[in-house]
Amino acid sequence: MALALAFMTIITFIQVVLRYVFGTGLVWSLEATTYTFAWLVLIGMSYGVRTRAHIAVDLFSNRLPFGARRAMGVTVSGLCLLYCGFMVYGSTMFIDGLFSLGNNARDIPLPRWLLIGIMPIAFLLLAFRFLQAMRRMLARDDKDQILKKVPVSTAIGQERKIKIVKSR
Amino acid sequence: MSAIFLLIALFFCLLVGVPVAVSLGLASITTMLLFADQSLLSLAQRFFHTMQVYPLLAVPFFVLAGTFMTTGGVAKRMIDFANALVGRFQGGLAMAAVLACAFFAAVSGSSPATVVAVGSVMVAGMVSSGYTKPFAAGVICNAGTLGILIPPSIVMVVYGAVTESSIGHLFMAGVVPGILLTLALMATISVIARRQGMPRQPSVSWRVTLRAGREAIWGLLLIVIIMGGIYLGIFTPTEAAAVSAVYAFLIALFVYKDIGLSDVPKVLTDSAKVSTMLMFIIANAYLFAFVLTTEQIPQATSEWLNSLGLPWWGFLLVLNILLLAAGNFMDPTSVVLILTPIVFPIAIEMGIDPIHLGVIMVLNMEIGLVSPPVGLNLFVTAGVADMTMEQVIRAALPWLMVLLSVLMIVTYVPSISLALPAWLGWGNG
């Protein structure tokens, strides 16, 4: 992920430099950047589930007793799985259509189905992570501290808060 | 019918705690399947295309630039500079804290990051020079919200991309309200400081001020590059973001030397994670907007509002209340993404300038960040200042009044936001 972001940044930067200093440009740079970004996001989605980076409204679930919270957690993972199912199905059809068309991307000499082919795979991965979350949720018992602790609502806040607490 | 289903599905998902991104996506997909003859294929197609919307590429780049700047000791240098400038007045340290937040906001596009960067130094500093802790925390918590108003601002990039308004234009429009808010906060501090006899800092010579300025200038140049570059047409906002990321990297590594090469992978991974999470929400929000448009929901709402005969100022008042309420429960980007497709067409029909609307939305989101129960800045301040949530909420409340009055002024005097871009020759709209 780090490499992908660095690649995008550098390519775009070079593009600006080339345009002003040398008066030329790379034809493929824009497309390369946008496809890299798409890949980054798609792969990053499941990483986000693993590191609990996704934002959710946790205002109400925090106030519930343990049993209800667990039921809620399972429902949430179930709904997320449903979402993944829809997206896997939709993107597979999308790829299928592109495959039979067989055309290449505009500026990159690769077929489009290959470039977009990451999409169903990414959503399968995402589904796998949600399945894991669901299993964890089901396995938890009353004594589980993580489930009782008040989570902070967003990714940035969460991360910084942990850092601050640690540093103290 | 479909509208009601869409909104109920969305709110149900949000309330039970489904991640915002998935809530948006799931509500849109199910509505589409039940009420419209759009296939899953076309939704998947849309999802992928959103990730290739060029202006949105500015998001990861600005996040990256902000992370480089936050990791380094940039905040420390800006605090020193702000202190040298206004420390000599009564209540000077508190004013310096506000000013430092404003400076820092100009290199980072995020409010919580501003609170952490400035607050971790300034809260302790203010307490040790005789301010009460609630006062210090309240000041930082509210001044930190400047992060999303003063460009570069990630919320503005998102708004600009969703509404297809000019991001450069939005950035320019944020400048004057940002300065106004900074001055309002500083003026309030000054009044309180006089009344309560708060301490002043020893005044410093111009030479010291200049030196502090020179130290801080490398960080502050970032905003000059972004704004100047966009204004002069040297590069697009997205390219400006990439250039500023590279610039922030060079400054942090070679000029300030706060981080080493070995820290770079971590900065990259952190930024990638934050931008991925934002983008996942954005891509799903585009699905949501797509459903709204095909079901003609904004038009229906607009007609209904027209039938009520609401004047434009009445609409803005309702809009402010709606945004404030939503901002209390969700983070700024999500609120902007969910509400913009609904209110934007209505506002345009009422003759409200899209850029002005953007500034109003951002200001509302700022207030949402510091109002209970889930204002993100409150959490972060509680962490930085080592206080409980209740204490921070009470400390932040009086300052909220300042933010609210600025919001009212900016809402009803459009020229505050629009004068600068217009003067620079970008016209209205």
PDB file of N, CA, C and O in Angstrom, chain A residues 2 9 13 16 19-20 30 35 37 41 44-45 47 53-57 59-60 76 79 83 86-87 89-91 93-94 116 119 154-155 159 164 168, chain B residues 14-17 19-20 26 29 33 40-41 44-45 47-48 51-52 54 57 60-61 64 233-234 239 268 273 276-277 279-280 284 329 376 383 386:
ATOM      1  N   ALA A   2       1.922   1.196   0.831  1.00  0.00           N
ATOM      2  CA  ALA A   2       2.823   2.344   0.904  1.00  0.00           C
ATOM      3  C   ALA A   2       3.444   2.598  -0.460  1.00  0.00           C
ATOM      4  O   ALA A   2       3.510   3.736  -0.937  1.00  0.00           O
ATOM      5  N   THR A   9       2.115   9.374  -6.132  1.00  0.00           N
ATOM      6  CA  THR A   9       2.581  10.725  -5.843  1.00  0.00           C
ATOM      7  C   THR A   9       3.717  11.106  -6.771  1.00  0.00           C
ATOM      8  O   THR A   9       3.729  12.184  -7.364  1.00  0.00           O
ATOM      9  N   PHE A  13       3.836  14.003  -9.652  1.00  0.00           N
ATOM     10  CA  PHE A  13       4.827  15.061  -9.484  1.00  0.00           C
ATOM     11  C   PHE A  13       5.694  15.168 -10.735  1.00  0.00           C
ATOM     12  O   PHE A  13       5.899  16.252 -11.282  1.00  0.00           O
ATOM     13  N   VAL A  16       4.085  16.973 -13.572  1.00  0.00           N
ATOM     14  CA  VAL A  16       4.113  18.428 -13.482  1.00  0.00           C
ATOM     15  C   VAL A  16       5.489  18.947 -13.901  1.00  0.00           C
ATOM     16  O   VAL A  16       5.617  19.888 -14.691  1.00  0.00           O
ATOM     17  N   ARG A  19       6.071  18.733 -17.604  1.00  0.00           N
ATOM     18  CA  ARG A  19       5.304  19.687 -18.388  1.00  0.00           C
ATOM     19  C   ARG A  19       5.969  21.053 -18.388  1.00  0.00           C
ATOM     20  O   ARG A  19       6.042  21.715 -19.409  1.00  0.00           O
ATOM     21  N   TYR A  20       6.450  21.460 -17.213  1.00  0.00           N
ATOM     22  CA  TYR A  20       6.984  22.818 -17.140  1.00  0.00           C
ATOM     23  C   TYR A  20       8.440  22.922 -17.494  1.00  0.00           C
ATOM     24  O   TYR A  20       8.891  23.909 -18.037  1.00  0.00           O
ATOM     25  N   LEU A  30      -1.590   9.525 -16.265  1.00  0.00           N
ATOM     26  CA  LEU A  30      -2.897   9.742 -15.638  1.00  0.00           C
ATOM     27  C   LEU A  30      -3.594   8.414 -15.390  1.00  0.00           C
ATOM     28  O   LEU A  30      -4.077   8.121 -14.304  1.00  0.00           O
ATOM     29  N   TYR A  35      -5.582   3.989 -11.996  1.00  0.00           N
ATOM     30  CA  TYR A  35      -5.710   2.554 -11.761  1.00  0.00           C
ATOM     31  C   TYR A  35      -4.994   2.132 -10.487  1.00  0.00           C
ATOM     32  O   TYR A  35      -5.496   1.308  -9.722  1.00  0.00           O
ATOM     33  N   PHE A  37      -4.583   3.937  -7.899  1.00  0.00           N
ATOM     34  CA  PHE A  37      -5.415   4.391  -6.786  1.00  0.00           C
ATOM     35  C   PHE A  37      -6.562   3.413  -6.544  1.00  0.00           C
ATOM     36  O   PHE A  37      -6.849   3.032  -5.413  1.00  0.00           O
ATOM     37  N   VAL A  41      -7.246   1.381  -3.109  1.00  0.00           N
ATOM     38  CA  VAL A  41      -8.474   1.456  -2.323  1.00  0.00           C
ATOM     39  C   VAL A  41      -9.086   0.072  -2.157  1.00  0.00           C
ATOM     40  O   VAL A  41      -9.475  -0.342  -1.065  1.00  0.00           O
ATOM     41  N   GLY A  44      -7.052  -1.963   0.087  1.00  0.00           N
ATOM     42  CA  GLY A  44      -7.055  -1.343   1.403  1.00  0.00           C
ATOM     43  C   GLY A  44      -8.336  -1.564   2.196  1.00  0.00           C
ATOM     44  O   GLY A  44      -8.320  -1.548   3.417  1.00  0.00           O
ATOM     45  N   MET A  45      -9.454  -1.793   1.487  1.00  0.00           N
ATOM     46  CA  MET A  45     -10.738  -1.964   2.177  1.00  0.00           C
ATOM     47  C   MET A  45     -10.672  -3.063   3.231  1.00  0.00           C
ATOM     48  O   MET A  45     -11.098  -2.875   4.363  1.00  0.00           O
ATOM     49  N   TYR A  47      -7.983  -4.451   4.471  1.00  0.00           N
ATOM     50  CA  TYR A  47      -6.985  -4.097   5.483  1.00  0.00           C
ATOM     51  C   TYR A  47      -7.631  -3.204   6.537  1.00  0.00           C
ATOM     52  O   TYR A  47      -7.366  -3.331   7.732  1.00  0.00           O
ATOM     53  N   ALA A  53     -10.350   0.311  10.903  1.00  0.00           N
ATOM     54  CA  ALA A  53     -10.196   1.703  10.507  1.00  0.00           C
ATOM     55  C   ALA A  53     -11.499   2.308  10.004  1.00  0.00           C
ATOM     56  O   ALA A  53     -11.607   3.511   9.887  1.00  0.00           O
ATOM     57  N   HIS A  54     -12.482   1.472   9.686  1.00  0.00           N
ATOM     58  CA  HIS A  54     -13.689   2.026   9.075  1.00  0.00           C
ATOM     59  C   HIS A  54     -14.573   2.756  10.076  1.00  0.00           C
ATOM     60  O   HIS A  54     -14.747   2.314  11.208  1.00  0.00           O
ATOM     61  N   ILE A  55     -15.121   3.866   9.609  1.00  0.00           N
ATOM     62  CA  ILE A  55     -15.936   4.686  10.489  1.00  0.00           C
ATOM     63  C   ILE A  55     -17.342   4.111  10.611  1.00  0.00           C
ATOM     64  O   ILE A  55     -17.943   3.734   9.611  1.00  0.00           O
ATOM     65  N   ALA A  56     -17.845   4.032  11.831  1.00  0.00           N
ATOM     66  CA  ALA A  56     -19.230   3.643  12.025  1.00  0.00           C
ATOM     67  C   ALA A  56     -19.810   4.493  13.147  1.00  0.00           C
ATOM     68  O   ALA A  56     -19.073   5.075  13.936  1.00  0.00           O
ATOM     69  N   VAL A  57     -21.123   4.585  13.172  1.00  0.00           N
ATOM     70  CA  VAL A  57     -21.774   5.311  14.263  1.00  0.00           C
ATOM     71  C   VAL A  57     -21.890   4.344  15.433  1.00  0.00           C
ATOM     72  O   VAL A  57     -22.641   3.372  15.364  1.00  0.00           O
ATOM     73  N   LEU A  59     -22.598   5.208  18.596  1.00  0.00           N
ATOM     74  CA  LEU A  59     -23.223   5.921  19.703  1.00  0.00           C
ATOM     75  C   LEU A  59     -24.169   5.038  20.504  1.00  0.00           C
ATOM     76  O   LEU A  59     -24.181   5.055  21.720  1.00  0.00           O
ATOM     77  N   PHE A  60     -24.980   4.238  19.777  1.00  0.00           N
ATOM     78  CA  PHE A  60     -26.004   3.474  20.477  1.00  0.00           C
ATOM     79  C   PHE A  60     -25.487   2.130  20.934  1.00  0.00           C
ATOM     80  O   PHE A  60     -25.788   1.684  22.034  1.00  0.00           O
ATOM     81  N   VAL A  76     -24.470  -6.757  12.123  1.00  0.00           N
ATOM     82  CA  VAL A  76     -23.672  -5.854  11.307  1.00  0.00           C
ATOM     83  C   VAL A  76     -22.792  -6.627  10.345  1.00  0.00           C
ATOM     84  O   VAL A  76     -22.765  -6.355   9.136  1.00  0.00           O
ATOM     85  N   LEU A  79     -24.871  -7.999   7.533  1.00  0.00           N
ATOM     86  CA  LEU A  79     -25.239  -7.000   6.526  1.00  0.00           C
ATOM     87  C   LEU A  79     -24.049  -6.672   5.634  1.00  0.00           C
ATOM     88  O   LEU A  79     -24.184  -6.516   4.415  1.00  0.00           O
ATOM     89  N   TYR A  83     -23.645  -7.104   1.524  1.00  0.00           N
ATOM     90  CA  TYR A  83     -23.110  -6.064   0.647  1.00  0.00           C
ATOM     91  C   TYR A  83     -21.999  -6.630  -0.237  1.00  0.00           C
ATOM     92  O   TYR A  83     -21.991  -6.438  -1.453  1.00  0.00           O
ATOM     93  N   PHE A  86     -23.362  -8.806  -3.051  1.00  0.00           N
ATOM     94  CA  PHE A  86     -23.875  -8.020  -4.176  1.00  0.00           C
ATOM     95  C   PHE A  86     -22.725  -7.520  -5.044  1.00  0.00           C
ATOM     96  O   PHE A  86     -22.762  -7.600  -6.269  1.00  0.00           O
ATOM     97  N   MET A  87     -21.698  -6.982  -4.369  1.00  0.00           N
ATOM     98  CA  MET A  87     -20.610  -6.372  -5.127  1.00  0.00           C
ATOM     99  C   MET A  87     -19.800  -7.428  -5.887  1.00  0.00           C
ATOM    100  O   MET A  87     -19.381  -7.192  -7.011  1.00  0.00           O
ATOM    101  N   TYR A  89     -20.913 -10.238  -7.071  1.00  0.00           N
ATOM    102  CA  TYR A  89     -21.746 -10.649  -8.197  1.00  0.00           C
ATOM    103  C   TYR A  89     -21.712  -9.591  -9.306  1.00  0.00           C
ATOM    104  O   TYR A  89     -21.425  -9.891 -10.472  1.00  0.00           O
ATOM    105  N   GLY A  90     -21.958  -8.321  -8.906  1.00  0.00           N
ATOM    106  CA  GLY A  90     -21.981  -7.240  -9.886  1.00  0.00           C
ATOM    107  C   GLY A  90     -20.662  -7.086 -10.598  1.00  0.00           C
ATOM    108  O   GLY A  90     -20.613  -6.960 -11.832  1.00  0.00           O
ATOM    109  N   SER A  91     -19.567  -7.134  -9.845  1.00  0.00           N
ATOM    110  CA  SER A  91     -18.279  -6.891 -10.489  1.00  0.00           C
ATOM    111  C   SER A  91     -17.872  -8.073 -11.360  1.00  0.00           C
ATOM    112  O   SER A  91     -17.216  -7.899 -12.383  1.00  0.00           O
ATOM    113  N   MET A  93     -19.908  -9.833 -13.173  1.00  0.00           N
ATOM    114  CA  MET A  93     -20.602  -9.607 -14.446  1.00  0.00           C
ATOM    115  C   MET A  93     -19.915  -8.517 -15.259  1.00  0.00           C
ATOM    116  O   MET A  93     -19.786  -8.615 -16.485  1.00  0.00           O
ATOM    117  N   PHE A  94     -19.471  -7.493 -14.551  1.00  0.00           N
ATOM    118  CA  PHE A  94     -18.765  -6.374 -15.180  1.00  0.00           C
ATOM    119  C   PHE A  94     -17.516  -6.892 -15.906  1.00  0.00           C
ATOM    120  O   PHE A  94     -17.293  -6.604 -17.088  1.00  0.00           O
ATOM    121  N   ILE A 116      -9.340  -4.305 -14.107  1.00  0.00           N
ATOM    122  CA  ILE A 116     -10.487  -4.177 -13.220  1.00  0.00           C
ATOM    123  C   ILE A 116     -10.746  -5.501 -12.511  1.00  0.00           C
ATOM    124  O   ILE A 116     -11.516  -5.585 -11.569  1.00  0.00           O
ATOM    125  N   MET A 119     -11.343  -6.219  -8.786  1.00  0.00           N
ATOM    126  CA  MET A 119     -12.530  -5.822  -8.033  1.00  0.00           C
ATOM    127  C   MET A 119     -13.259  -6.989  -7.349  1.00  0.00           C
ATOM    128  O   MET A 119     -13.450  -6.947  -6.129  1.00  0.00           O
ATOM    129  N   THR A 154     -13.863   7.354  15.104  1.00  0.00           N
ATOM    130  CA  THR A 154     -13.257   7.301  13.761  1.00  0.00           C
ATOM    131  C   THR A 154     -11.816   6.860  13.746  1.00  0.00           C
ATOM    132  O   THR A 154     -11.152   6.799  14.772  1.00  0.00           O
ATOM    133  N   ALA A 155     -11.389   6.587  12.566  1.00  0.00           N
ATOM    134  CA  ALA A 155     -10.074   5.992  12.364  1.00  0.00           C
ATOM    135  C   ALA A 155      -8.953   6.865  12.885  1.00  0.00           C
ATOM    136  O   ALA A 155      -8.130   6.440  13.677  1.00  0.00           O
ATOM    137  N   GLU A 159      -6.709   6.010  16.213  1.00  0.00           N
ATOM    138  CA  GLU A 159      -5.295   5.732  16.175  1.00  0.00           C
ATOM    139  C   GLU A 159      -4.525   6.681  17.075  1.00  0.00           C
ATOM    140  O   GLU A 159      -3.700   6.293  17.869  1.00  0.00           O
ATOM    141  N   ILE A 164      -1.639   8.344  22.088  1.00  0.00           N
ATOM    142  CA  ILE A 164      -1.499   9.263  23.217  1.00  0.00           C
ATOM    143  C   ILE A 164      -1.515   8.492  24.531  1.00  0.00           C
ATOM    144  O   ILE A 164      -0.688   8.704  25.402  1.00  0.00           O
ATOM    145  N   ARG A 168       1.748   8.041  27.386  1.00  0.00           N
ATOM    146  CA  ARG A 168       1.689   8.645  28.705  1.00  0.00           C
ATOM    147  C   ARG A 168       2.353   7.809  29.786  1.00  0.00           C
ATOM    148  O   ARG A 168       2.390   6.619  29.734  1.00  0.00           O
TER     149      ARG A 168
ATOM    150  N   LEU B  14     -26.961   2.582   9.644  1.00  0.00           N
ATOM    151  CA  LEU B  14     -26.088   3.472  10.410  1.00  0.00           C
ATOM    152  C   LEU B  14     -26.292   3.260  11.904  1.00  0.00           C
ATOM    153  O   LEU B  14     -25.331   3.183  12.665  1.00  0.00           O
ATOM    154  N   LEU B  15     -27.546   3.140  12.312  1.00  0.00           N
ATOM    155  CA  LEU B  15     -27.827   3.058  13.743  1.00  0.00           C
ATOM    156  C   LEU B  15     -27.348   1.762  14.371  1.00  0.00           C
ATOM    157  O   LEU B  15     -26.891   1.761  15.506  1.00  0.00           O
ATOM    158  N   VAL B  16     -27.473   0.642  13.648  1.00  0.00           N
ATOM    159  CA  VAL B  16     -26.993  -0.591  14.264  1.00  0.00           C
ATOM    160  C   VAL B  16     -25.462  -0.675  14.219  1.00  0.00           C
ATOM    161  O   VAL B  16     -24.888  -1.582  14.808  1.00  0.00           O
ATOM    162  N   GLY B  17     -24.821   0.267  13.560  1.00  0.00           N
ATOM    163  CA  GLY B  17     -23.366   0.299  13.624  1.00  0.00           C
ATOM    164  C   GLY B  17     -22.664  -0.311  12.426  1.00  0.00           C
ATOM    165  O   GLY B  17     -21.491  -0.647  12.504  1.00  0.00           O
ATOM    166  N   PRO B  19     -20.536  -0.011   9.213  1.00  0.00           N
ATOM    167  CA  PRO B  19     -19.657   1.076   8.769  1.00  0.00           C
ATOM    168  C   PRO B  19     -20.360   1.979   7.756  1.00  0.00           C
ATOM    169  O   PRO B  19     -21.151   1.496   6.941  1.00  0.00           O
ATOM    170  N   VAL B  20     -20.076   3.278   7.823  1.00  0.00           N
ATOM    171  CA  VAL B  20     -20.772   4.252   6.988  1.00  0.00           C
ATOM    172  C   VAL B  20     -20.711   3.874   5.516  1.00  0.00           C
ATOM    173  O   VAL B  20     -21.719   3.938   4.797  1.00  0.00           O
ATOM    174  N   LEU B  26     -25.036  -0.547   0.755  1.00  0.00           N
ATOM    175  CA  LEU B  26     -26.092  -1.541   0.901  1.00  0.00           C
ATOM    176  C   LEU B  26     -27.473  -0.920   0.683  1.00  0.00           C
ATOM    177  O   LEU B  26     -28.311  -1.464  -0.031  1.00  0.00           O
ATOM    178  N   ILE B  29     -27.866  -0.258  -3.044  1.00  0.00           N
ATOM    179  CA  ILE B  29     -28.013  -1.468  -3.860  1.00  0.00           C
ATOM    180  C   ILE B  29     -29.401  -2.079  -3.686  1.00  0.00           C
ATOM    181  O   ILE B  29     -30.080  -2.391  -4.666  1.00  0.00           O
ATOM    182  N   LEU B  33     -32.276  -2.617  -6.519  1.00  0.00           N
ATOM    183  CA  LEU B  33     -32.769  -3.936  -6.900  1.00  0.00           C
ATOM    184  C   LEU B  33     -34.284  -4.014  -6.757  1.00  0.00           C
ATOM    185  O   LEU B  33     -34.964  -4.647  -7.552  1.00  0.00           O
ATOM    186  N   LEU B  40     -26.915  -4.961 -10.982  1.00  0.00           N
ATOM    187  CA  LEU B  40     -25.731  -4.914 -10.131  1.00  0.00           C
ATOM    188  C   LEU B  40     -24.496  -4.564 -10.948  1.00  0.00           C
ATOM    189  O   LEU B  40     -23.569  -3.931 -10.466  1.00  0.00           O
ATOM    190  N   LEU B  41     -24.537  -4.991 -12.226  1.00  0.00           N
ATOM    191  CA  LEU B  41     -23.408  -4.716 -13.094  1.00  0.00           C
ATOM    192  C   LEU B  41     -23.152  -3.222 -13.205  1.00  0.00           C
ATOM    193  O   LEU B  41     -22.030  -2.754 -13.037  1.00  0.00           O
ATOM    194  N   ALA B  44     -21.635  -1.844 -10.014  1.00  0.00           N
ATOM    195  CA  ALA B  44     -20.221  -2.182  -9.877  1.00  0.00           C
ATOM    196  C   ALA B  44     -19.378  -1.285 -10.772  1.00  0.00           C
ATOM    197  O   ALA B  44     -18.314  -0.798 -10.382  1.00  0.00           O
ATOM    198  N   GLN B  45     -19.910  -1.047 -11.979  1.00  0.00           N
ATOM    199  CA  GLN B  45     -19.217  -0.188 -12.929  1.00  0.00           C
ATOM    200  C   GLN B  45     -19.027   1.218 -12.349  1.00  0.00           C
ATOM    201  O   GLN B  45     -17.954   1.792 -12.393  1.00  0.00           O
ATOM    202  N   PHE B  47     -19.067   2.076  -9.220  1.00  0.00           N
ATOM    203  CA  PHE B  47     -18.155   2.014  -8.085  1.00  0.00           C
ATOM    204  C   PHE B  47     -16.714   2.158  -8.561  1.00  0.00           C
ATOM    205  O   PHE B  47     -15.936   2.943  -8.038  1.00  0.00           O
ATOM    206  N   PHE B  48     -16.401   1.393  -9.621  1.00  0.00           N
ATOM    207  CA  PHE B  48     -15.024   1.445 -10.102  1.00  0.00           C
ATOM    208  C   PHE B  48     -14.686   2.808 -10.694  1.00  0.00           C
ATOM    209  O   PHE B  48     -13.610   3.346 -10.483  1.00  0.00           O
ATOM    210  N   MET B  51     -13.574   5.631  -8.368  1.00  0.00           N
ATOM    211  CA  MET B  51     -12.189   5.630  -7.910  1.00  0.00           C
ATOM    212  C   MET B  51     -11.257   6.205  -8.962  1.00  0.00           C
ATOM    213  O   MET B  51     -10.078   6.355  -8.735  1.00  0.00           O
ATOM    214  N   GLN B  52     -11.818   6.493 -10.143  1.00  0.00           N
ATOM    215  CA  GLN B  52     -10.979   7.097 -11.171  1.00  0.00           C
ATOM    216  C   GLN B  52     -11.383   8.536 -11.443  1.00  0.00           C
ATOM    217  O   GLN B  52     -10.994   9.108 -12.449  1.00  0.00           O
ATOM    218  N   TYR B  54     -10.821  12.117 -11.308  1.00  0.00           N
ATOM    219  CA  TYR B  54      -9.520  12.751 -11.145  1.00  0.00           C
ATOM    220  C   TYR B  54      -9.409  13.699  -9.946  1.00  0.00           C
ATOM    221  O   TYR B  54      -8.447  13.592  -9.184  1.00  0.00           O
ATOM    222  N   LEU B  57      -8.395  12.302  -6.563  1.00  0.00           N
ATOM    223  CA  LEU B  57      -7.017  11.884  -6.324  1.00  0.00           C
ATOM    224  C   LEU B  57      -6.291  12.845  -5.393  1.00  0.00           C
ATOM    225  O   LEU B  57      -5.273  12.512  -4.795  1.00  0.00           O
ATOM    226  N   PRO B  60      -5.788  11.465  -1.338  1.00  0.00           N
ATOM    227  CA  PRO B  60      -4.620  10.779  -0.765  1.00  0.00           C
ATOM    228  C   PRO B  60      -3.377  11.670  -0.704  1.00  0.00           C
ATOM    229  O   PRO B  60      -2.608  11.577   0.245  1.00  0.00           O
ATOM    230  N   PHE B  61      -3.226  12.541  -1.705  1.00  0.00           N
ATOM    231  CA  PHE B  61      -2.022  13.377  -1.721  1.00  0.00           C
ATOM    232  C   PHE B  61      -2.033  14.386  -0.573  1.00  0.00           C
ATOM    233  O   PHE B  61      -1.012  14.607   0.082  1.00  0.00           O
ATOM    234  N   LEU B  64      -1.322  12.654   2.615  1.00  0.00           N
ATOM    235  CA  LEU B  64       0.105  12.355   2.718  1.00  0.00           C
ATOM    236  C   LEU B  64       0.900  13.593   3.132  1.00  0.00           C
ATOM    237  O   LEU B  64       1.727  13.545   4.052  1.00  0.00           O
ATOM    238  N   GLY B 233      -2.746  28.865 -12.308  1.00  0.00           N
ATOM    239  CA  GLY B 233      -2.995  27.877 -13.348  1.00  0.00           C
ATOM    240  C   GLY B 233      -1.793  27.024 -13.669  1.00  0.00           C
ATOM    241  O   GLY B 233      -1.712  26.418 -14.736  1.00  0.00           O
ATOM    242  N   ILE B 234      -0.804  26.974 -12.755  1.00  0.00           N
ATOM    243  CA  ILE B 234       0.369  26.144 -13.000  1.00  0.00           C
ATOM    244  C   ILE B 234      -0.006  24.679 -12.922  1.00  0.00           C
ATOM    245  O   ILE B 234       0.442  23.857 -13.698  1.00  0.00           O
ATOM    246  N   GLU B 239      -2.789  17.971  -8.902  1.00  0.00           N
ATOM    247  CA  GLU B 239      -1.337  18.066  -9.047  1.00  0.00           C
ATOM    248  C   GLU B 239      -0.741  18.885  -7.917  1.00  0.00           C
ATOM    249  O   GLU B 239       0.328  18.562  -7.391  1.00  0.00           O
ATOM    250  N   LEU B 268       3.777   6.601   4.881  1.00  0.00           N
ATOM    251  CA  LEU B 268       3.061   6.209   3.667  1.00  0.00           C
ATOM    252  C   LEU B 268       1.922   5.245   3.993  1.00  0.00           C
ATOM    253  O   LEU B 268       0.805   5.405   3.509  1.00  0.00           O
ATOM    254  N   LYS B 273      -3.794   4.175   4.516  1.00  0.00           N
ATOM    255  CA  LYS B 273      -4.915   3.623   5.262  1.00  0.00           C
ATOM    256  C   LYS B 273      -6.044   4.655   5.385  1.00  0.00           C
ATOM    257  O   LYS B 273      -7.209   4.352   5.124  1.00  0.00           O
ATOM    258  N   THR B 276      -7.654   5.303   1.960  1.00  0.00           N
ATOM    259  CA  THR B 276      -8.461   4.167   1.526  1.00  0.00           C
ATOM    260  C   THR B 276      -9.826   4.189   2.194  1.00  0.00           C
ATOM    261  O   THR B 276     -10.863   4.030   1.560  1.00  0.00           O
ATOM    262  N   MET B 277      -9.781   4.439   3.511  1.00  0.00           N
ATOM    263  CA  MET B 277     -11.024   4.450   4.266  1.00  0.00           C
ATOM    264  C   MET B 277     -11.956   5.557   3.764  1.00  0.00           C
ATOM    265  O   MET B 277     -13.145   5.343   3.575  1.00  0.00           O
ATOM    266  N   MET B 279     -11.901   6.899   0.795  1.00  0.00           N
ATOM    267  CA  MET B 279     -12.301   6.621  -0.583  1.00  0.00           C
ATOM    268  C   MET B 279     -13.380   5.541  -0.641  1.00  0.00           C
ATOM    269  O   MET B 279     -14.247   5.568  -1.510  1.00  0.00           O
ATOM    270  N   PHE B 280     -13.314   4.598   0.272  1.00  0.00           N
ATOM    271  CA  PHE B 280     -14.323   3.536   0.332  1.00  0.00           C
ATOM    272  C   PHE B 280     -15.695   4.178   0.616  1.00  0.00           C
ATOM    273  O   PHE B 280     -16.698   3.841  -0.013  1.00  0.00           O
ATOM    274  N   ASN B 284     -18.935   4.558  -2.262  1.00  0.00           N
ATOM    275  CA  ASN B 284     -20.298   4.124  -1.946  1.00  0.00           C
ATOM    276  C   ASN B 284     -21.272   5.293  -1.950  1.00  0.00           C
ATOM    277  O   ASN B 284     -22.433   5.147  -2.297  1.00  0.00           O
ATOM    278  N   PHE B 329     -23.531  13.454  14.791  1.00  0.00           N
ATOM    279  CA  PHE B 329     -23.496  11.998  14.834  1.00  0.00           C
ATOM    280  C   PHE B 329     -22.466  11.379  13.903  1.00  0.00           C
ATOM    281  O   PHE B 329     -22.079  10.243  14.079  1.00  0.00           O
ATOM    282  N   LEU B 376     -15.560  14.781  17.195  1.00  0.00           N
ATOM    283  CA  LEU B 376     -14.257  14.116  17.189  1.00  0.00           C
ATOM    284  C   LEU B 376     -13.204  14.930  17.946  1.00  0.00           C
ATOM    285  O   LEU B 376     -12.381  14.389  18.675  1.00  0.00           O
ATOM    286  N   GLY B 383      -8.103  13.327  25.123  1.00  0.00           N
ATOM    287  CA  GLY B 383      -6.865  12.551  25.148  1.00  0.00           C
ATOM    288  C   GLY B 383      -5.647  13.431  25.376  1.00  0.00           C
ATOM    289  O   GLY B 383      -4.803  13.149  26.213  1.00  0.00           O
ATOM    290  N   ASP B 386      -5.821  15.189  28.893  1.00  0.00           N
ATOM    291  CA  ASP B 386      -6.026  14.291  30.022  1.00  0.00           C
ATOM    292  C   ASP B 386      -7.238  14.724  30.864  1.00  0.00           C
ATOM    293  O   ASP B 386      -7.134  14.940  32.067  1.00  0.00           O
TER     294      ASP B 386
END
